[in-house]
PDB file of C-alpha atoms in Angstrom:
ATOM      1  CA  UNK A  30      57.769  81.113 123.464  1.00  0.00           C
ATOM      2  CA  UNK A  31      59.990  83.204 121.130  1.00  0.00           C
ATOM      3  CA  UNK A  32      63.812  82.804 121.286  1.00  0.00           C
ATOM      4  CA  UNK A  33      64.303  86.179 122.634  1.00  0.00           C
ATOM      5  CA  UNK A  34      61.759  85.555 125.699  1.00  0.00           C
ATOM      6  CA  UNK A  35      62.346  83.623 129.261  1.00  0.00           C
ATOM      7  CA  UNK A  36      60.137  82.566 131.590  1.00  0.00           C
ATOM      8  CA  UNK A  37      60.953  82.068 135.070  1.00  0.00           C
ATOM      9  CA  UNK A  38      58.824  81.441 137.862  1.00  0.00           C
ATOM     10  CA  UNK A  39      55.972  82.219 135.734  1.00  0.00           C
ATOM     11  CA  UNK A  40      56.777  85.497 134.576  1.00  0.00           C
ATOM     12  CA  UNK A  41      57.825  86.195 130.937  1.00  0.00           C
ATOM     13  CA  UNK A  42      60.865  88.559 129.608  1.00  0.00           C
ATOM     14  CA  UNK A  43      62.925  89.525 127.068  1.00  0.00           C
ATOM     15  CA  UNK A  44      64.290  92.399 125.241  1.00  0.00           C
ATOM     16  CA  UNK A  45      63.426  91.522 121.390  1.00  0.00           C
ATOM     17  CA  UNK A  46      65.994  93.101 118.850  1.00  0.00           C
ATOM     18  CA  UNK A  47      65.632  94.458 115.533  1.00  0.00           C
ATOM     19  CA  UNK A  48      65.553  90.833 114.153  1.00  0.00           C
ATOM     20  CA  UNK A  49      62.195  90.280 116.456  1.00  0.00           C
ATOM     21  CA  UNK A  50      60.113  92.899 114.893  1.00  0.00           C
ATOM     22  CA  UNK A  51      56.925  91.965 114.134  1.00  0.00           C
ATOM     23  CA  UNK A  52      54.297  88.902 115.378  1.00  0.00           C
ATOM     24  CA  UNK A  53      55.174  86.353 117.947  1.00  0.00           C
ATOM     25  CA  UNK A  54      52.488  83.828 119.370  1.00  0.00           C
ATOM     26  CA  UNK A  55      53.083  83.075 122.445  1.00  0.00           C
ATOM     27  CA  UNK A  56      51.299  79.729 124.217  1.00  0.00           C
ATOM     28  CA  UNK A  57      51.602  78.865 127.813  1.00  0.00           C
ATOM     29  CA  UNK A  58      50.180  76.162 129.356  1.00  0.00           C
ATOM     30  CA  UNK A  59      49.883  76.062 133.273  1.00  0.00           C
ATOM     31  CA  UNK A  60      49.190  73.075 135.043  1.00  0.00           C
ATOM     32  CA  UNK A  61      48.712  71.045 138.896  1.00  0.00           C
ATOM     33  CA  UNK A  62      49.690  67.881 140.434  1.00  0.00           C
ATOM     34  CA  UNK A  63      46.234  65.970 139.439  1.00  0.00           C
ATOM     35  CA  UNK A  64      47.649  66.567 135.479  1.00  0.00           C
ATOM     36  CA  UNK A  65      44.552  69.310 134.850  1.00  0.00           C
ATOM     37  CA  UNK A  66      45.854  72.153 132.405  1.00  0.00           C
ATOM     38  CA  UNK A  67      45.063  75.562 131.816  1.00  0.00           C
ATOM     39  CA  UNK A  68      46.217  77.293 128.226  1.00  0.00           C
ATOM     40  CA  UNK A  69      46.820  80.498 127.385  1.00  0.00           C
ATOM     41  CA  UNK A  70      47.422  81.836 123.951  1.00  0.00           C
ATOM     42  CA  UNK A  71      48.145  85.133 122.863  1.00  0.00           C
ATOM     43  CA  UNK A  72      50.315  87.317 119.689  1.00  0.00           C
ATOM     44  CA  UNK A  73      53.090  89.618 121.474  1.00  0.00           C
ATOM     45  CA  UNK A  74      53.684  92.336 118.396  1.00  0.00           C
ATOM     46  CA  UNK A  75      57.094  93.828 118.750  1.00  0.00           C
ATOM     47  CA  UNK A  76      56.851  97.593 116.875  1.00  0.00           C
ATOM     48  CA  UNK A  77      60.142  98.658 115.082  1.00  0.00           C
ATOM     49  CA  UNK A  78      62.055 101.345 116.844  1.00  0.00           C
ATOM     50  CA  UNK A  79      64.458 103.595 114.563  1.00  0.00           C
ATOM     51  CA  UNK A  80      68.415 102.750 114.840  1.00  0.00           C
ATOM     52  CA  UNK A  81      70.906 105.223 113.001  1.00  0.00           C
ATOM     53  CA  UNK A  82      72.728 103.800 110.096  1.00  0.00           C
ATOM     54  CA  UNK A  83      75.888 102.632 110.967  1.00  0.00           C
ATOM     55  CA  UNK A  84      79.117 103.578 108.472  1.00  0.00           C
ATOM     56  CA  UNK A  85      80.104 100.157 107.107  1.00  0.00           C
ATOM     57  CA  UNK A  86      83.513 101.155 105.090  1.00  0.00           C
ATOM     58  CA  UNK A  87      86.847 102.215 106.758  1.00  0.00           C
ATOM     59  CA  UNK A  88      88.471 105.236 105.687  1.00  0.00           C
ATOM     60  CA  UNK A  89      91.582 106.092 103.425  1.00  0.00           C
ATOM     61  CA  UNK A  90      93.684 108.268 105.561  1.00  0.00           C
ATOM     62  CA  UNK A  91      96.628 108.333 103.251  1.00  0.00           C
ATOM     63  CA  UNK A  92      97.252 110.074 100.456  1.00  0.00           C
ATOM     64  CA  UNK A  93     100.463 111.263  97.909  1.00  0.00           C
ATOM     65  CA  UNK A  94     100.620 114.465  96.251  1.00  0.00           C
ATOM     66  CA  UNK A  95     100.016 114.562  92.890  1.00  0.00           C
ATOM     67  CA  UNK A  96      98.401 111.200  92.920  1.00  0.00           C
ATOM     68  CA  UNK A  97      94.812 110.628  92.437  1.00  0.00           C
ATOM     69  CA  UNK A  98      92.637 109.971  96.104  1.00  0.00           C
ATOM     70  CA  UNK A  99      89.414 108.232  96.360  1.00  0.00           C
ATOM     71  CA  UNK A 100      86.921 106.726  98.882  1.00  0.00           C
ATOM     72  CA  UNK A 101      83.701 105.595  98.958  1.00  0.00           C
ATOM     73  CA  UNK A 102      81.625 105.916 102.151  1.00  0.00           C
ATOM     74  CA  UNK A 103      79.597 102.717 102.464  1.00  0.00           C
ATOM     75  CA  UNK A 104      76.581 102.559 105.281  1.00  0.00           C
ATOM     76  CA  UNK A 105      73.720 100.484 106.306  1.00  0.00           C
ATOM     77  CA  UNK A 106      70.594 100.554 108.327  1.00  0.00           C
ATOM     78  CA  UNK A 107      69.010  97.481 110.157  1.00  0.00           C
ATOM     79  CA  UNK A 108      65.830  98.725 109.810  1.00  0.00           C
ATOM     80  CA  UNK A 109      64.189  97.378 106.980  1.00  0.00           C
ATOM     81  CA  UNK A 110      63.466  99.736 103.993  1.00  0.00           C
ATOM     82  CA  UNK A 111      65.414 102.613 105.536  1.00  0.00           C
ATOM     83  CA  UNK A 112      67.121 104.873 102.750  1.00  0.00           C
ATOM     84  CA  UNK A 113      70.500 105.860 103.607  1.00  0.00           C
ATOM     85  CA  UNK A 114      71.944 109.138 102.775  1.00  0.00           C
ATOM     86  CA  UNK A 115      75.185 110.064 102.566  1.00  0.00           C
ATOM     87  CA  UNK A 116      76.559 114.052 102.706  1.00  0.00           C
ATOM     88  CA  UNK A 117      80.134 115.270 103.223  1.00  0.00           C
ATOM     89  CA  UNK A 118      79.895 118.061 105.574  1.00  0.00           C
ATOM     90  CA  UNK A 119      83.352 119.041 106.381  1.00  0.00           C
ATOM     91  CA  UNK A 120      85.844 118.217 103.281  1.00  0.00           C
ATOM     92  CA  UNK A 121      89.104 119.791 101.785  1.00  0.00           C
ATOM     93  CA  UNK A 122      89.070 121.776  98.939  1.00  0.00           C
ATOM     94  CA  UNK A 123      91.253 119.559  96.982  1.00  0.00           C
ATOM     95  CA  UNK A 124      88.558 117.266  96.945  1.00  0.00           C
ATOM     96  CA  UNK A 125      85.206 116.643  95.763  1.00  0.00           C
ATOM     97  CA  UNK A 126      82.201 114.600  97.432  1.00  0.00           C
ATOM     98  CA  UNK A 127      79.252 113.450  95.791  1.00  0.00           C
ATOM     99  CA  UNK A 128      76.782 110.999  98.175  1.00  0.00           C
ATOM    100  CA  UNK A 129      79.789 109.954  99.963  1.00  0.00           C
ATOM    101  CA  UNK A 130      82.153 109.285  97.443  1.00  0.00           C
ATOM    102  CA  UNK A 131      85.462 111.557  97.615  1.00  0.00           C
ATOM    103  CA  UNK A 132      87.961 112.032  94.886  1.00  0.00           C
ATOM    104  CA  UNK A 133      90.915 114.414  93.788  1.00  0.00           C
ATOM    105  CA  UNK A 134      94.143 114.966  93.817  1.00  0.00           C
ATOM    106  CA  UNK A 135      96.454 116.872  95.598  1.00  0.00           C
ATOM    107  CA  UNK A 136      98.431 119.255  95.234  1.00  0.00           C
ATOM    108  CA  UNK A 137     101.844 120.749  96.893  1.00  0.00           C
ATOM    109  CA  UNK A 138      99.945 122.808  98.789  1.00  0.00           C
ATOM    110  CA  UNK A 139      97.879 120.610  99.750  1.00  0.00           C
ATOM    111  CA  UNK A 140     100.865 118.522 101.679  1.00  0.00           C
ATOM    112  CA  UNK A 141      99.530 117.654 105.742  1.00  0.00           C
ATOM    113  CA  UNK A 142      96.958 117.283 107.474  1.00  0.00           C
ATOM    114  CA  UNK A 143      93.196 117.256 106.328  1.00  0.00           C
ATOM    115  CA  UNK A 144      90.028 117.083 108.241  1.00  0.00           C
ATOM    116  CA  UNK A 145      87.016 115.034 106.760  1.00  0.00           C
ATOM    117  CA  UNK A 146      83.639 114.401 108.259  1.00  0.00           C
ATOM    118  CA  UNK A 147      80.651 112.406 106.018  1.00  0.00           C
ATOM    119  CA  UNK A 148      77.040 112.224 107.722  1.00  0.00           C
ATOM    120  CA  UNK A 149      74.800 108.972 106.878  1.00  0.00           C
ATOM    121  CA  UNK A 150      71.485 109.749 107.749  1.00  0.00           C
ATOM    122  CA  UNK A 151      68.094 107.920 107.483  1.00  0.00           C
ATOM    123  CA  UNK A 152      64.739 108.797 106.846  1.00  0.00           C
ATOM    124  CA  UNK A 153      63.793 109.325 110.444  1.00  0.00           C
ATOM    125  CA  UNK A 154      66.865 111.572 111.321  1.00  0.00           C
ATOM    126  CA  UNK A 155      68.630 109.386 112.818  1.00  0.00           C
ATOM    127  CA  UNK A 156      72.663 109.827 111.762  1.00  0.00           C
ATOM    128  CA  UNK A 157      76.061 108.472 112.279  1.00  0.00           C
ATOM    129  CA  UNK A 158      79.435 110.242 111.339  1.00  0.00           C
ATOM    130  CA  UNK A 159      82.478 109.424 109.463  1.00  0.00           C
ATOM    131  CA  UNK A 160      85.222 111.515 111.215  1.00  0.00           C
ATOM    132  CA  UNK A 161      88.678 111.658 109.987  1.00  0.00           C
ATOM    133  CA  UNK A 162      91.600 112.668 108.422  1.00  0.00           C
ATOM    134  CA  UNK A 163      93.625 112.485 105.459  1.00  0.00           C
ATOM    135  CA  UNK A 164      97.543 113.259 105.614  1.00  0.00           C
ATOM    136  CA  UNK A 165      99.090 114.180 102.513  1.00  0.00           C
ATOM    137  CA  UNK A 166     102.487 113.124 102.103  1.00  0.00           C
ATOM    138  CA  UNK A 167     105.051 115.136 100.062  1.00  0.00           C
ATOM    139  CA  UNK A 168     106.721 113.641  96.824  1.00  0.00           C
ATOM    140  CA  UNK A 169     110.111 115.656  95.300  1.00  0.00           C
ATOM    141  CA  UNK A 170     108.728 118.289  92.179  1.00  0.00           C
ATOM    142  CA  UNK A 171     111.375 119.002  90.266  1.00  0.00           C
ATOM    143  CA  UNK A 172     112.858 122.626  89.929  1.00  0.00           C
ATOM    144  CA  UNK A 173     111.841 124.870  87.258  1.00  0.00           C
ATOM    145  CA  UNK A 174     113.911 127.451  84.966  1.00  0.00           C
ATOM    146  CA  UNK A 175     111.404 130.210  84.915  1.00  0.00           C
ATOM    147  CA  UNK A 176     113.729 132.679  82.811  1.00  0.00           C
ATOM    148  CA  UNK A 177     114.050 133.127  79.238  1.00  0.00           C
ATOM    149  CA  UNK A 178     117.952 132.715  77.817  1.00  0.00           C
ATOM    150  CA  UNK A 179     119.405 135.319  76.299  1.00  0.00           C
ATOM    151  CA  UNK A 180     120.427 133.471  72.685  1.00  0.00           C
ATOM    152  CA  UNK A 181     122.250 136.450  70.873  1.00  0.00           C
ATOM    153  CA  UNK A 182     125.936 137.337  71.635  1.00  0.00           C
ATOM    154  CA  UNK A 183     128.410 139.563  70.335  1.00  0.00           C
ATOM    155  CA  UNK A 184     132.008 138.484  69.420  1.00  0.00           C
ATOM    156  CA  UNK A 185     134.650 140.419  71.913  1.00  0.00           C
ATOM    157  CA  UNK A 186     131.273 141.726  73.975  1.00  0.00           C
ATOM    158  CA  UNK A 187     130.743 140.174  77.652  1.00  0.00           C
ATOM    159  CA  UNK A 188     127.531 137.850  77.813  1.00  0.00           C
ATOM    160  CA  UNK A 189     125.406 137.379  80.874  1.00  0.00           C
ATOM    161  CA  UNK A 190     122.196 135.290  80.981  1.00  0.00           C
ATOM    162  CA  UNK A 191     120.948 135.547  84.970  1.00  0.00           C
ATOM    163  CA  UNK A 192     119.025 132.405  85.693  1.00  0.00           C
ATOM    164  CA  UNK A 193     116.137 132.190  87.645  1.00  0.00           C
ATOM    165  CA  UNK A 194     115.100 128.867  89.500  1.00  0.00           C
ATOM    166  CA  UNK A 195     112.392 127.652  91.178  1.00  0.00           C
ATOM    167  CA  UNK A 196     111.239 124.761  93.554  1.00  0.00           C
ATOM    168  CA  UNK A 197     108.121 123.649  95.170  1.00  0.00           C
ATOM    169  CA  UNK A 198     109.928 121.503  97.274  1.00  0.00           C
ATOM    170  CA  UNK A 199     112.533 124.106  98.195  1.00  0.00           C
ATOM    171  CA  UNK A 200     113.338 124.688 102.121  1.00  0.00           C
ATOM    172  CA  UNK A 201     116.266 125.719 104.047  1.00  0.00           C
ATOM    173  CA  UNK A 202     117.740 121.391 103.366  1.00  0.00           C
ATOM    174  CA  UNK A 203     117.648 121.702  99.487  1.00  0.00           C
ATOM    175  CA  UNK A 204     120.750 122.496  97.492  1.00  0.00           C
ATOM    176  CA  UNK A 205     120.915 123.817  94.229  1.00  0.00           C
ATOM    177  CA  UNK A 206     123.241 123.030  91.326  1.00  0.00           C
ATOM    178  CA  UNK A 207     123.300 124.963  87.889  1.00  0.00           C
ATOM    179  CA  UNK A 208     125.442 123.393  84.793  1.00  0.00           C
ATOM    180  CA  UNK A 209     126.032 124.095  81.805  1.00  0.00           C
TER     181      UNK A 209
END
């Protein structure tokens, strides 16, 4: 009798698994108090049902701006010979998914929160999902000087060179200090 079946009070059951696919002979032998036997011998043939892949990797959920992200979406299927295939169906545009496998890096605007959802699918239809997301954390840009100087003055005439600033990072916390 195969591992996966019982027999109690003459009646055989089971519930074979993906690892029980295929043939299983089966022999029973029945007998009485005067020691005469009876034999039965048959093949119980346990069909494959389709299972869904199942996603095998665990998720980066972290990244920095301005620093390079990746992940790579691993999956298998139990059923033997089943093709997996992977497809990003919901993904930020800061990053870019081929068969599973995300990369980029993000920019300042790109600071937060950040939805992601990768399908693995087999043959047969049969799919799981990769849901998560990706927070972005911050890092300090530095300000930029985005006017030109003014590099000509006159003796005895007043100069004035009005600088202009700018910061990614700037919010109502920053402070700014100009020297010369």
């Amino acid at each position: 009798v195969p591992s996966w079946l019982t027999c109690t009070a003459g009646a055989l059951s089971g519930t074979p698994t993906n690892d029980e696919v295929g043939s299983h002979s089966v022999v029973i032998t029945a007998s009485d108090v005067a020691g005469a036997t009876a034999t039965d011998t048959f093949t119980i043939t346990v069909a494959n049902t389709n299972d869904a892949p199942t996603i095998t990797s665990t998720a980066v959920t972290s990244a920095t701006e301005d620093a390079a992200y990746s992940y790579t979406t691993t999956a298998s299927d139990v059923d033997s010979g089943d093709v997996v295939t992977l497809a990003c169906t919901t993904v930020p545009s800061w990053l870019t998914c081929t068969a599973g496998a995300l990369s980029g890096t993000p920019a300042d605007a790109n600071v937060g929160s950040h939805s992601v959802v990768i399908t693995a699918s087999d043959v047969a239809g049969a799919a799981a999902t990769d849901s998560f997301t990706i927070t972005v954390a911050n890092t300090n840009d530095a300000p930029a000087i985005s006017s030109t100087a003014v590099t000509a003055a006159s003796e005895d005439a007043a100069y004035s060179y009005a600088i202009t600033t700018s910061d990614d990072d700037s919010d109502s916390s920053d402070s700014w200090t100009i020297t010369s």
